[in-house]
């Protein structure tokens, strides 16, 4: 016969051992589940890393250093012209381009493309310049042109034909194909995106993979993000033979496995976007 107190102690010990055993089993199950989840996550990361051409991890470096490799600044001028002054503007701007070309060696500046907007913001003209000396080169060029009487005269005359104008300094995405000037009869499309602040790295990671789906017809002309001016802006410029070619090229991209996923990942990053169809001016280096 076991005394009551001693019997209670044995019962309590048995109960505690039983609960500890169950807790150990539960803990083992939890750890096992965590291990499976981590393995699944590692597997997913490994699968994604194979798809990404270049993954950019968040660091303390400026986004521009991680997304762009070159010390080349692009200048995008947006000029809104009075409807009755388009021809005067184009003649004036062609003369401006010729003047800058004559001083190319000291200005380190060259025109990449000049386009009129035919679908989208009507009576609008875009001019894309390339500066090879970085921002120091831009400072130097601006000082030189500020003392050029012929340039100042052209600029003053041009002002009377404009409704408004806007300028952005851009950097090119490092994963985008190098800009190659086109010949022949082409149209261009500029797709401009306003991104949510803080999403530029994620955009770059997704498009480093997505651009590979848009190489079949060499339609990718240029990809930029804003550095000075309106921030968190992205501009993708595409080149097509005509509007029908644009339609077929875009539809063929949607038939490629993976393109829809890239679009699905980037859409939540966008605050606003718009598309414009561009025709090259006769003096545009790219046609």
PDB file of C-alpha atoms in Angstrom:
ATOM      1  CA  UNK A   1       0.000   0.000   0.000  1.00  0.00           C
ATOM      2  CA  UNK A   2       1.534   3.306  -1.138  1.00  0.00           C
ATOM      3  CA  UNK A   3       0.880   6.312   1.094  1.00  0.00           C
ATOM      4  CA  UNK A   4      -1.404   8.967  -0.464  1.00  0.00           C
ATOM      5  CA  UNK A   5       1.201  11.717  -0.559  1.00  0.00           C
ATOM      6  CA  UNK A   6       3.850   9.477  -2.142  1.00  0.00           C
ATOM      7  CA  UNK A   7       1.281   8.163  -4.631  1.00  0.00           C
ATOM      8  CA  UNK A   8       0.402  11.753  -5.646  1.00  0.00           C
ATOM      9  CA  UNK A   9       4.083  12.522  -6.228  1.00  0.00           C
ATOM     10  CA  UNK A  10       4.459   9.493  -8.511  1.00  0.00           C
ATOM     11  CA  UNK A  11       1.300  10.479 -10.426  1.00  0.00           C
ATOM     12  CA  UNK A  12       2.528  14.077 -10.826  1.00  0.00           C
ATOM     13  CA  UNK A  13       5.937  12.889 -12.083  1.00  0.00           C
ATOM     14  CA  UNK A  14       4.273  10.543 -14.572  1.00  0.00           C
ATOM     15  CA  UNK A  15       2.025  13.350 -15.803  1.00  0.00           C
ATOM     16  CA  UNK A  16       4.965  15.754 -16.222  1.00  0.00           C
ATOM     17  CA  UNK A  17       7.018  13.155 -18.101  1.00  0.00           C
ATOM     18  CA  UNK A  18       4.052  12.475 -20.357  1.00  0.00           C
ATOM     19  CA  UNK A  19       3.574  16.183 -21.089  1.00  0.00           C
ATOM     20  CA  UNK A  20       7.287  16.710 -21.654  1.00  0.00           C
ATOM     21  CA  UNK A  21       7.292  13.818 -24.090  1.00  0.00           C
ATOM     22  CA  UNK A  22       4.387  15.296 -25.989  1.00  0.00           C
ATOM     23  CA  UNK A  23       6.022  18.722 -26.000  1.00  0.00           C
ATOM     24  CA  UNK A  24       9.217  17.210 -27.357  1.00  0.00           C
ATOM     25  CA  UNK A  25       7.246  15.518 -30.122  1.00  0.00           C
ATOM     26  CA  UNK A  26       5.432  18.766 -30.931  1.00  0.00           C
ATOM     27  CA  UNK A  27       8.735  20.657 -30.938  1.00  0.00           C
ATOM     28  CA  UNK A  28      10.200  18.075 -33.300  1.00  0.00           C
ATOM     29  CA  UNK A  29       7.218  18.478 -35.634  1.00  0.00           C
ATOM     30  CA  UNK A  30       7.543  22.273 -35.565  1.00  0.00           C
ATOM     31  CA  UNK A  31      11.272  22.107 -36.316  1.00  0.00           C
ATOM     32  CA  UNK A  32      10.608  19.605 -39.093  1.00  0.00           C
ATOM     33  CA  UNK A  33       7.976  21.917 -40.583  1.00  0.00           C
ATOM     34  CA  UNK A  34      10.343  24.860 -40.378  1.00  0.00           C
ATOM     35  CA  UNK A  35      13.042  22.827 -42.065  1.00  0.00           C
ATOM     36  CA  UNK A  36      10.696  21.853 -44.891  1.00  0.00           C
ATOM     37  CA  UNK A  37       9.569  25.481 -45.324  1.00  0.00           C
ATOM     38  CA  UNK A  38      13.181  26.690 -45.382  1.00  0.00           C
ATOM     39  CA  UNK A  39      14.118  24.006 -47.892  1.00  0.00           C
ATOM     40  CA  UNK A  40      11.155  25.028 -50.045  1.00  0.00           C
ATOM     41  CA  UNK A  41      12.173  28.685 -49.784  1.00  0.00           C
ATOM     42  CA  UNK A  42      15.798  27.851 -50.643  1.00  0.00           C
ATOM     43  CA  UNK A  43      14.587  25.828 -53.603  1.00  0.00           C
ATOM     44  CA  UNK A  44      12.415  28.714 -54.793  1.00  0.00           C
ATOM     45  CA  UNK A  45      15.296  31.184 -54.385  1.00  0.00           C
ATOM     46  CA  UNK A  46      17.562  28.868 -56.346  1.00  0.00           C
ATOM     47  CA  UNK A  47      14.992  28.535 -59.121  1.00  0.00           C
ATOM     48  CA  UNK A  48      14.463  32.288 -59.325  1.00  0.00           C
ATOM     49  CA  UNK A  49      18.173  33.033 -59.269  1.00  0.00           C
ATOM     50  CA  UNK A  50      18.612  30.870 -62.356  1.00  0.00           C
ATOM     51  CA  UNK A  51      16.009  32.920 -64.196  1.00  0.00           C
ATOM     52  CA  UNK A  52      17.387  36.294 -63.232  1.00  0.00           C
ATOM     53  CA  UNK A  53      20.171  37.556 -65.442  1.00  0.00           C
ATOM     54  CA  UNK A  54      21.430  39.850 -62.745  1.00  0.00           C
ATOM     55  CA  UNK A  55      19.969  40.092 -59.256  1.00  0.00           C
ATOM     56  CA  UNK A  56      20.524  43.417 -57.514  1.00  0.00           C
ATOM     57  CA  UNK A  57      20.416  43.189 -53.727  1.00  0.00           C
ATOM     58  CA  UNK A  58      19.438  46.218 -51.606  1.00  0.00           C
ATOM     59  CA  UNK A  59      22.540  47.883 -50.150  1.00  0.00           C
ATOM     60  CA  UNK A  60      23.638  51.273 -48.897  1.00  0.00           C
ATOM     61  CA  UNK A  61      24.855  52.171 -52.392  1.00  0.00           C
ATOM     62  CA  UNK A  62      22.781  54.644 -54.448  1.00  0.00           C
ATOM     63  CA  UNK A  63      20.343  52.921 -56.802  1.00  0.00           C
ATOM     64  CA  UNK A  64      22.050  54.576 -59.758  1.00  0.00           C
ATOM     65  CA  UNK A  65      25.322  52.754 -59.017  1.00  0.00           C
ATOM     66  CA  UNK A  66      23.595  49.378 -58.896  1.00  0.00           C
ATOM     67  CA  UNK A  67      21.385  49.865 -61.951  1.00  0.00           C
ATOM     68  CA  UNK A  68      23.731  51.696 -64.334  1.00  0.00           C
ATOM     69  CA  UNK A  69      27.345  50.836 -65.115  1.00  0.00           C
ATOM     70  CA  UNK A  70      28.441  53.813 -67.176  1.00  0.00           C
ATOM     71  CA  UNK A  71      29.282  57.425 -66.505  1.00  0.00           C
ATOM     72  CA  UNK A  72      27.090  58.514 -69.399  1.00  0.00           C
ATOM     73  CA  UNK A  73      24.202  60.904 -68.845  1.00  0.00           C
ATOM     74  CA  UNK A  74      21.246  61.125 -71.201  1.00  0.00           C
ATOM     75  CA  UNK A  75      19.171  64.271 -71.522  1.00  0.00           C
ATOM     76  CA  UNK A  76      15.528  63.923 -72.512  1.00  0.00           C
ATOM     77  CA  UNK A  77      13.952  67.175 -73.664  1.00  0.00           C
ATOM     78  CA  UNK A  78      10.167  67.313 -73.946  1.00  0.00           C
ATOM     79  CA  UNK A  79       9.006  70.306 -75.980  1.00  0.00           C
ATOM     80  CA  UNK A  80       5.300  71.120 -76.354  1.00  0.00           C
ATOM     81  CA  UNK A  81       4.985  73.156 -79.528  1.00  0.00           C
ATOM     82  CA  UNK A  82       2.251  75.552 -80.563  1.00  0.00           C
ATOM     83  CA  UNK A  83       0.106  73.783 -83.202  1.00  0.00           C
ATOM     84  CA  UNK A  84       0.855  76.390 -85.893  1.00  0.00           C
ATOM     85  CA  UNK A  85       4.608  76.560 -85.171  1.00  0.00           C
ATOM     86  CA  UNK A  86       5.788  73.003 -85.724  1.00  0.00           C
ATOM     87  CA  UNK A  87       7.684  73.627 -88.964  1.00  0.00           C
ATOM     88  CA  UNK A  88       9.387  76.725 -87.574  1.00  0.00           C
ATOM     89  CA  UNK A  89      10.409  74.780 -84.495  1.00  0.00           C
ATOM     90  CA  UNK A  90      11.840  71.863 -86.484  1.00  0.00           C
ATOM     91  CA  UNK A  91      13.888  74.151 -88.731  1.00  0.00           C
ATOM     92  CA  UNK A  92      15.220  75.996 -85.700  1.00  0.00           C
ATOM     93  CA  UNK A  93      16.084  72.820 -83.834  1.00  0.00           C
ATOM     94  CA  UNK A  94      17.862  71.291 -86.809  1.00  0.00           C
ATOM     95  CA  UNK A  95      20.080  74.380 -86.936  1.00  0.00           C
ATOM     96  CA  UNK A  96      20.701  74.004 -83.204  1.00  0.00           C
ATOM     97  CA  UNK A  97      21.769  70.389 -83.704  1.00  0.00           C
ATOM     98  CA  UNK A  98      24.167  71.382 -86.493  1.00  0.00           C
ATOM     99  CA  UNK A  99      25.725  74.074 -84.288  1.00  0.00           C
ATOM    100  CA  UNK A 100      26.298  71.632 -81.412  1.00  0.00           C
ATOM    101  CA  UNK A 101      27.694  69.031 -83.817  1.00  0.00           C
ATOM    102  CA  UNK A 102      30.266  71.579 -85.003  1.00  0.00           C
ATOM    103  CA  UNK A 103      31.519  71.842 -81.398  1.00  0.00           C
ATOM    104  CA  UNK A 104      31.147  68.157 -80.547  1.00  0.00           C
ATOM    105  CA  UNK A 105      34.764  67.659 -79.468  1.00  0.00           C
ATOM    106  CA  UNK A 106      34.655  70.325 -76.783  1.00  0.00           C
ATOM    107  CA  UNK A 107      31.038  69.800 -75.717  1.00  0.00           C
ATOM    108  CA  UNK A 108      31.176  65.965 -75.557  1.00  0.00           C
ATOM    109  CA  UNK A 109      27.506  65.981 -76.499  1.00  0.00           C
ATOM    110  CA  UNK A 110      25.648  64.328 -79.354  1.00  0.00           C
ATOM    111  CA  UNK A 111      22.041  63.879 -80.407  1.00  0.00           C
ATOM    112  CA  UNK A 112      20.783  60.278 -80.250  1.00  0.00           C
ATOM    113  CA  UNK A 113      17.242  60.768 -81.471  1.00  0.00           C
ATOM    114  CA  UNK A 114      14.620  63.390 -82.226  1.00  0.00           C
ATOM    115  CA  UNK A 115      10.968  62.444 -82.624  1.00  0.00           C
ATOM    116  CA  UNK A 116       7.553  63.985 -83.109  1.00  0.00           C
ATOM    117  CA  UNK A 117       4.724  62.457 -81.083  1.00  0.00           C
ATOM    118  CA  UNK A 118       2.037  61.160 -83.442  1.00  0.00           C
ATOM    119  CA  UNK A 119      -0.084  59.194 -80.935  1.00  0.00           C
ATOM    120  CA  UNK A 120      -0.375  60.442 -77.377  1.00  0.00           C
ATOM    121  CA  UNK A 121       0.560  64.018 -76.487  1.00  0.00           C
ATOM    122  CA  UNK A 122       0.037  65.761 -79.809  1.00  0.00           C
ATOM    123  CA  UNK A 123       2.189  68.744 -80.830  1.00  0.00           C
ATOM    124  CA  UNK A 124       4.996  67.338 -78.698  1.00  0.00           C
ATOM    125  CA  UNK A 125       8.604  66.700 -79.723  1.00  0.00           C
ATOM    126  CA  UNK A 126      11.181  64.632 -77.846  1.00  0.00           C
ATOM    127  CA  UNK A 127      14.937  65.124 -78.184  1.00  0.00           C
ATOM    128  CA  UNK A 128      17.382  62.655 -76.643  1.00  0.00           C
ATOM    129  CA  UNK A 129      20.993  63.773 -76.093  1.00  0.00           C
ATOM    130  CA  UNK A 130      23.992  61.795 -74.873  1.00  0.00           C
ATOM    131  CA  UNK A 131      26.644  63.369 -72.600  1.00  0.00           C
ATOM    132  CA  UNK A 132      29.835  61.326 -72.271  1.00  0.00           C
ATOM    133  CA  UNK A 133      31.530  63.408 -69.586  1.00  0.00           C
ATOM    134  CA  UNK A 134      29.062  62.805 -66.775  1.00  0.00           C
ATOM    135  CA  UNK A 135      27.593  65.744 -64.889  1.00  0.00           C
ATOM    136  CA  UNK A 136      30.950  67.521 -64.970  1.00  0.00           C
ATOM    137  CA  UNK A 137      30.752  67.407 -68.751  1.00  0.00           C
ATOM    138  CA  UNK A 138      27.220  68.798 -68.684  1.00  0.00           C
ATOM    139  CA  UNK A 139      28.360  71.693 -66.497  1.00  0.00           C
ATOM    140  CA  UNK A 140      31.170  72.439 -68.927  1.00  0.00           C
ATOM    141  CA  UNK A 141      28.905  72.262 -71.991  1.00  0.00           C
ATOM    142  CA  UNK A 142      26.305  74.549 -70.414  1.00  0.00           C
ATOM    143  CA  UNK A 143      28.961  77.164 -69.647  1.00  0.00           C
ATOM    144  CA  UNK A 144      30.318  77.049 -73.181  1.00  0.00           C
ATOM    145  CA  UNK A 145      26.873  77.345 -74.770  1.00  0.00           C
ATOM    146  CA  UNK A 146      25.914  80.183 -72.434  1.00  0.00           C
ATOM    147  CA  UNK A 147      28.617  82.249 -74.162  1.00  0.00           C
ATOM    148  CA  UNK A 148      27.731  81.209 -77.719  1.00  0.00           C
ATOM    149  CA  UNK A 149      25.762  84.053 -79.314  1.00  0.00           C
ATOM    150  CA  UNK A 150      24.478  81.914 -82.194  1.00  0.00           C
ATOM    151  CA  UNK A 151      23.180  79.277 -79.795  1.00  0.00           C
ATOM    152  CA  UNK A 152      21.504  81.872 -77.580  1.00  0.00           C
ATOM    153  CA  UNK A 153      19.808  83.422 -80.618  1.00  0.00           C
ATOM    154  CA  UNK A 154      18.417  80.066 -81.723  1.00  0.00           C
ATOM    155  CA  UNK A 155      17.192  79.340 -78.213  1.00  0.00           C
ATOM    156  CA  UNK A 156      15.491  82.728 -77.910  1.00  0.00           C
ATOM    157  CA  UNK A 157      13.719  82.297 -81.260  1.00  0.00           C
ATOM    158  CA  UNK A 158      12.598  78.800 -80.320  1.00  0.00           C
ATOM    159  CA  UNK A 159      10.949  80.043 -77.148  1.00  0.00           C
ATOM    160  CA  UNK A 160       8.291  81.925 -79.104  1.00  0.00           C
ATOM    161  CA  UNK A 161       7.081  78.663 -80.690  1.00  0.00           C
ATOM    162  CA  UNK A 162       6.775  76.652 -77.466  1.00  0.00           C
ATOM    163  CA  UNK A 163       3.865  76.218 -75.062  1.00  0.00           C
ATOM    164  CA  UNK A 164       5.973  74.486 -72.400  1.00  0.00           C
ATOM    165  CA  UNK A 165       9.049  72.309 -72.009  1.00  0.00           C
ATOM    166  CA  UNK A 166      10.517  69.813 -69.585  1.00  0.00           C
ATOM    167  CA  UNK A 167      13.969  68.273 -69.116  1.00  0.00           C
ATOM    168  CA  UNK A 168      15.156  65.118 -67.379  1.00  0.00           C
ATOM    169  CA  UNK A 169      18.637  63.710 -66.883  1.00  0.00           C
ATOM    170  CA  UNK A 170      18.569  59.942 -67.238  1.00  0.00           C
ATOM    171  CA  UNK A 171      20.826  56.938 -66.762  1.00  0.00           C
ATOM    172  CA  UNK A 172      20.587  53.825 -68.919  1.00  0.00           C
ATOM    173  CA  UNK A 173      19.827  50.452 -67.350  1.00  0.00           C
ATOM    174  CA  UNK A 174      22.952  48.293 -67.415  1.00  0.00           C
ATOM    175  CA  UNK A 175      21.027  45.149 -68.436  1.00  0.00           C
ATOM    176  CA  UNK A 176      19.425  46.857 -71.460  1.00  0.00           C
ATOM    177  CA  UNK A 177      21.010  46.293 -74.897  1.00  0.00           C
ATOM    178  CA  UNK A 178      23.401  49.033 -75.963  1.00  0.00           C
ATOM    179  CA  UNK A 179      21.769  51.738 -78.039  1.00  0.00           C
ATOM    180  CA  UNK A 180      22.177  50.990 -81.743  1.00  0.00           C
ATOM    181  CA  UNK A 181      21.076  53.672 -84.201  1.00  0.00           C
ATOM    182  CA  UNK A 182      18.512  52.377 -86.688  1.00  0.00           C
ATOM    183  CA  UNK A 183      18.291  52.962 -90.413  1.00  0.00           C
ATOM    184  CA  UNK A 184      15.373  52.814 -92.781  1.00  0.00           C
ATOM    185  CA  UNK A 185      11.739  53.629 -92.134  1.00  0.00           C
ATOM    186  CA  UNK A 186      10.775  52.945 -88.512  1.00  0.00           C
ATOM    187  CA  UNK A 187       8.420  54.108 -85.816  1.00  0.00           C
ATOM    188  CA  UNK A 188       9.194  54.218 -82.101  1.00  0.00           C
ATOM    189  CA  UNK A 189       7.190  53.791 -78.949  1.00  0.00           C
ATOM    190  CA  UNK A 190       8.165  55.331 -75.622  1.00  0.00           C
ATOM    191  CA  UNK A 191       6.457  53.743 -72.633  1.00  0.00           C
ATOM    192  CA  UNK A 192       6.888  55.951 -69.572  1.00  0.00           C
ATOM    193  CA  UNK A 193       6.289  54.664 -66.054  1.00  0.00           C
ATOM    194  CA  UNK A 194       5.959  56.488 -62.757  1.00  0.00           C
ATOM    195  CA  UNK A 195       7.016  54.012 -60.059  1.00  0.00           C
ATOM    196  CA  UNK A 196       6.211  53.889 -56.379  1.00  0.00           C
ATOM    197  CA  UNK A 197       9.150  55.305 -54.362  1.00  0.00           C
ATOM    198  CA  UNK A 198      11.515  52.576 -53.202  1.00  0.00           C
ATOM    199  CA  UNK A 199      10.663  50.076 -55.951  1.00  0.00           C
ATOM    200  CA  UNK A 200      13.377  50.862 -58.520  1.00  0.00           C
ATOM    201  CA  UNK A 201      15.621  47.946 -57.483  1.00  0.00           C
ATOM    202  CA  UNK A 202      12.731  45.493 -57.701  1.00  0.00           C
ATOM    203  CA  UNK A 203      11.856  46.903 -61.123  1.00  0.00           C
ATOM    204  CA  UNK A 204      15.441  46.406 -62.259  1.00  0.00           C
ATOM    205  CA  UNK A 205      15.535  42.816 -60.992  1.00  0.00           C
ATOM    206  CA  UNK A 206      12.361  41.900 -62.867  1.00  0.00           C
ATOM    207  CA  UNK A 207      13.285  43.643 -66.117  1.00  0.00           C
ATOM    208  CA  UNK A 208      16.770  42.137 -66.138  1.00  0.00           C
ATOM    209  CA  UNK A 209      14.912  38.896 -66.796  1.00  0.00           C
ATOM    210  CA  UNK A 210      12.015  40.335 -68.812  1.00  0.00           C
ATOM    211  CA  UNK A 211      14.216  42.004 -71.446  1.00  0.00           C
ATOM    212  CA  UNK A 212      15.250  38.560 -72.689  1.00  0.00           C
ATOM    213  CA  UNK A 213      11.702  37.987 -73.917  1.00  0.00           C
ATOM    214  CA  UNK A 214      11.918  41.100 -76.121  1.00  0.00           C
ATOM    215  CA  UNK A 215      15.043  40.368 -78.175  1.00  0.00           C
ATOM    216  CA  UNK A 216      13.578  38.339 -81.038  1.00  0.00           C
ATOM    217  CA  UNK A 217      12.923  41.311 -83.328  1.00  0.00           C
ATOM    218  CA  UNK A 218      15.577  43.648 -81.891  1.00  0.00           C
ATOM    219  CA  UNK A 219      12.791  45.994 -80.840  1.00  0.00           C
ATOM    220  CA  UNK A 220      14.483  47.150 -77.608  1.00  0.00           C
ATOM    221  CA  UNK A 221      16.075  50.522 -78.390  1.00  0.00           C
ATOM    222  CA  UNK A 222      16.775  52.097 -74.982  1.00  0.00           C
ATOM    223  CA  UNK A 223      15.844  51.821 -71.313  1.00  0.00           C
ATOM    224  CA  UNK A 224      16.352  54.679 -68.839  1.00  0.00           C
ATOM    225  CA  UNK A 225      15.540  55.750 -65.308  1.00  0.00           C
ATOM    226  CA  UNK A 226      15.461  59.357 -64.135  1.00  0.00           C
ATOM    227  CA  UNK A 227      18.321  60.837 -62.139  1.00  0.00           C
ATOM    228  CA  UNK A 228      17.385  64.545 -62.098  1.00  0.00           C
ATOM    229  CA  UNK A 229      13.947  65.966 -62.807  1.00  0.00           C
ATOM    230  CA  UNK A 230      10.822  63.899 -62.150  1.00  0.00           C
ATOM    231  CA  UNK A 231      12.111  61.045 -60.020  1.00  0.00           C
ATOM    232  CA  UNK A 232      11.145  57.361 -60.050  1.00  0.00           C
ATOM    233  CA  UNK A 233      10.434  57.681 -63.760  1.00  0.00           C
ATOM    234  CA  UNK A 234      11.331  54.908 -66.184  1.00  0.00           C
ATOM    235  CA  UNK A 235      11.326  55.221 -69.976  1.00  0.00           C
ATOM    236  CA  UNK A 236      11.460  52.206 -72.303  1.00  0.00           C
ATOM    237  CA  UNK A 237      11.895  53.043 -75.990  1.00  0.00           C
ATOM    238  CA  UNK A 238      11.011  50.386 -78.583  1.00  0.00           C
ATOM    239  CA  UNK A 239      11.563  50.397 -82.337  1.00  0.00           C
ATOM    240  CA  UNK A 240       9.179  48.796 -84.863  1.00  0.00           C
ATOM    241  CA  UNK A 241       8.735  48.846 -88.621  1.00  0.00           C
ATOM    242  CA  UNK A 242       5.133  50.040 -88.276  1.00  0.00           C
ATOM    243  CA  UNK A 243       2.069  49.787 -86.033  1.00  0.00           C
ATOM    244  CA  UNK A 244       1.154  46.341 -87.366  1.00  0.00           C
ATOM    245  CA  UNK A 245       4.666  45.073 -86.619  1.00  0.00           C
ATOM    246  CA  UNK A 246       4.329  46.487 -83.110  1.00  0.00           C
ATOM    247  CA  UNK A 247       1.087  44.560 -82.600  1.00  0.00           C
ATOM    248  CA  UNK A 248       2.576  41.265 -83.815  1.00  0.00           C
ATOM    249  CA  UNK A 249       5.792  41.676 -81.811  1.00  0.00           C
ATOM    250  CA  UNK A 250       3.949  42.392 -78.575  1.00  0.00           C
ATOM    251  CA  UNK A 251       1.542  39.495 -79.099  1.00  0.00           C
ATOM    252  CA  UNK A 252       4.430  37.094 -79.742  1.00  0.00           C
ATOM    253  CA  UNK A 253       5.996  38.116 -76.409  1.00  0.00           C
ATOM    254  CA  UNK A 254       2.787  37.185 -74.591  1.00  0.00           C
ATOM    255  CA  UNK A 255       2.974  33.701 -76.098  1.00  0.00           C
ATOM    256  CA  UNK A 256       6.400  33.083 -74.535  1.00  0.00           C
ATOM    257  CA  UNK A 257       6.292  31.185 -71.211  1.00  0.00           C
ATOM    258  CA  UNK A 258       7.418  33.512 -68.429  1.00  0.00           C
ATOM    259  CA  UNK A 259       6.569  36.890 -69.953  1.00  0.00           C
ATOM    260  CA  UNK A 260       3.204  37.008 -68.184  1.00  0.00           C
ATOM    261  CA  UNK A 261       4.943  36.397 -64.840  1.00  0.00           C
ATOM    262  CA  UNK A 262       7.328  39.301 -65.428  1.00  0.00           C
ATOM    263  CA  UNK A 263       4.398  41.595 -66.160  1.00  0.00           C
ATOM    264  CA  UNK A 264       2.543  40.362 -63.078  1.00  0.00           C
ATOM    265  CA  UNK A 265       5.540  41.188 -60.870  1.00  0.00           C
ATOM    266  CA  UNK A 266       6.057  44.705 -62.265  1.00  0.00           C
ATOM    267  CA  UNK A 267       2.453  45.943 -62.437  1.00  0.00           C
ATOM    268  CA  UNK A 268       2.127  46.444 -58.637  1.00  0.00           C
ATOM    269  CA  UNK A 269       5.219  48.697 -58.724  1.00  0.00           C
ATOM    270  CA  UNK A 270       3.607  51.226 -61.090  1.00  0.00           C
ATOM    271  CA  UNK A 271       1.725  54.339 -60.036  1.00  0.00           C
ATOM    272  CA  UNK A 272       1.061  55.622 -63.553  1.00  0.00           C
ATOM    273  CA  UNK A 273       2.099  54.845 -67.115  1.00  0.00           C
ATOM    274  CA  UNK A 274       1.490  56.103 -70.617  1.00  0.00           C
ATOM    275  CA  UNK A 275       2.538  55.246 -74.153  1.00  0.00           C
ATOM    276  CA  UNK A 276       3.401  57.515 -77.075  1.00  0.00           C
ATOM    277  CA  UNK A 277       4.058  56.621 -80.709  1.00  0.00           C
ATOM    278  CA  UNK A 278       6.995  58.550 -82.179  1.00  0.00           C
ATOM    279  CA  UNK A 279       8.141  59.336 -85.716  1.00  0.00           C
ATOM    280  CA  UNK A 280      11.798  60.331 -86.250  1.00  0.00           C
ATOM    281  CA  UNK A 281      12.490  63.833 -87.532  1.00  0.00           C
ATOM    282  CA  UNK A 282      14.497  64.088 -90.738  1.00  0.00           C
ATOM    283  CA  UNK A 283      17.607  65.172 -88.787  1.00  0.00           C
ATOM    284  CA  UNK A 284      17.345  62.438 -86.147  1.00  0.00           C
ATOM    285  CA  UNK A 285      20.487  60.240 -86.079  1.00  0.00           C
ATOM    286  CA  UNK A 286      18.308  57.172 -85.495  1.00  0.00           C
ATOM    287  CA  UNK A 287      15.625  56.580 -88.123  1.00  0.00           C
TER     288      UNK A 287
END
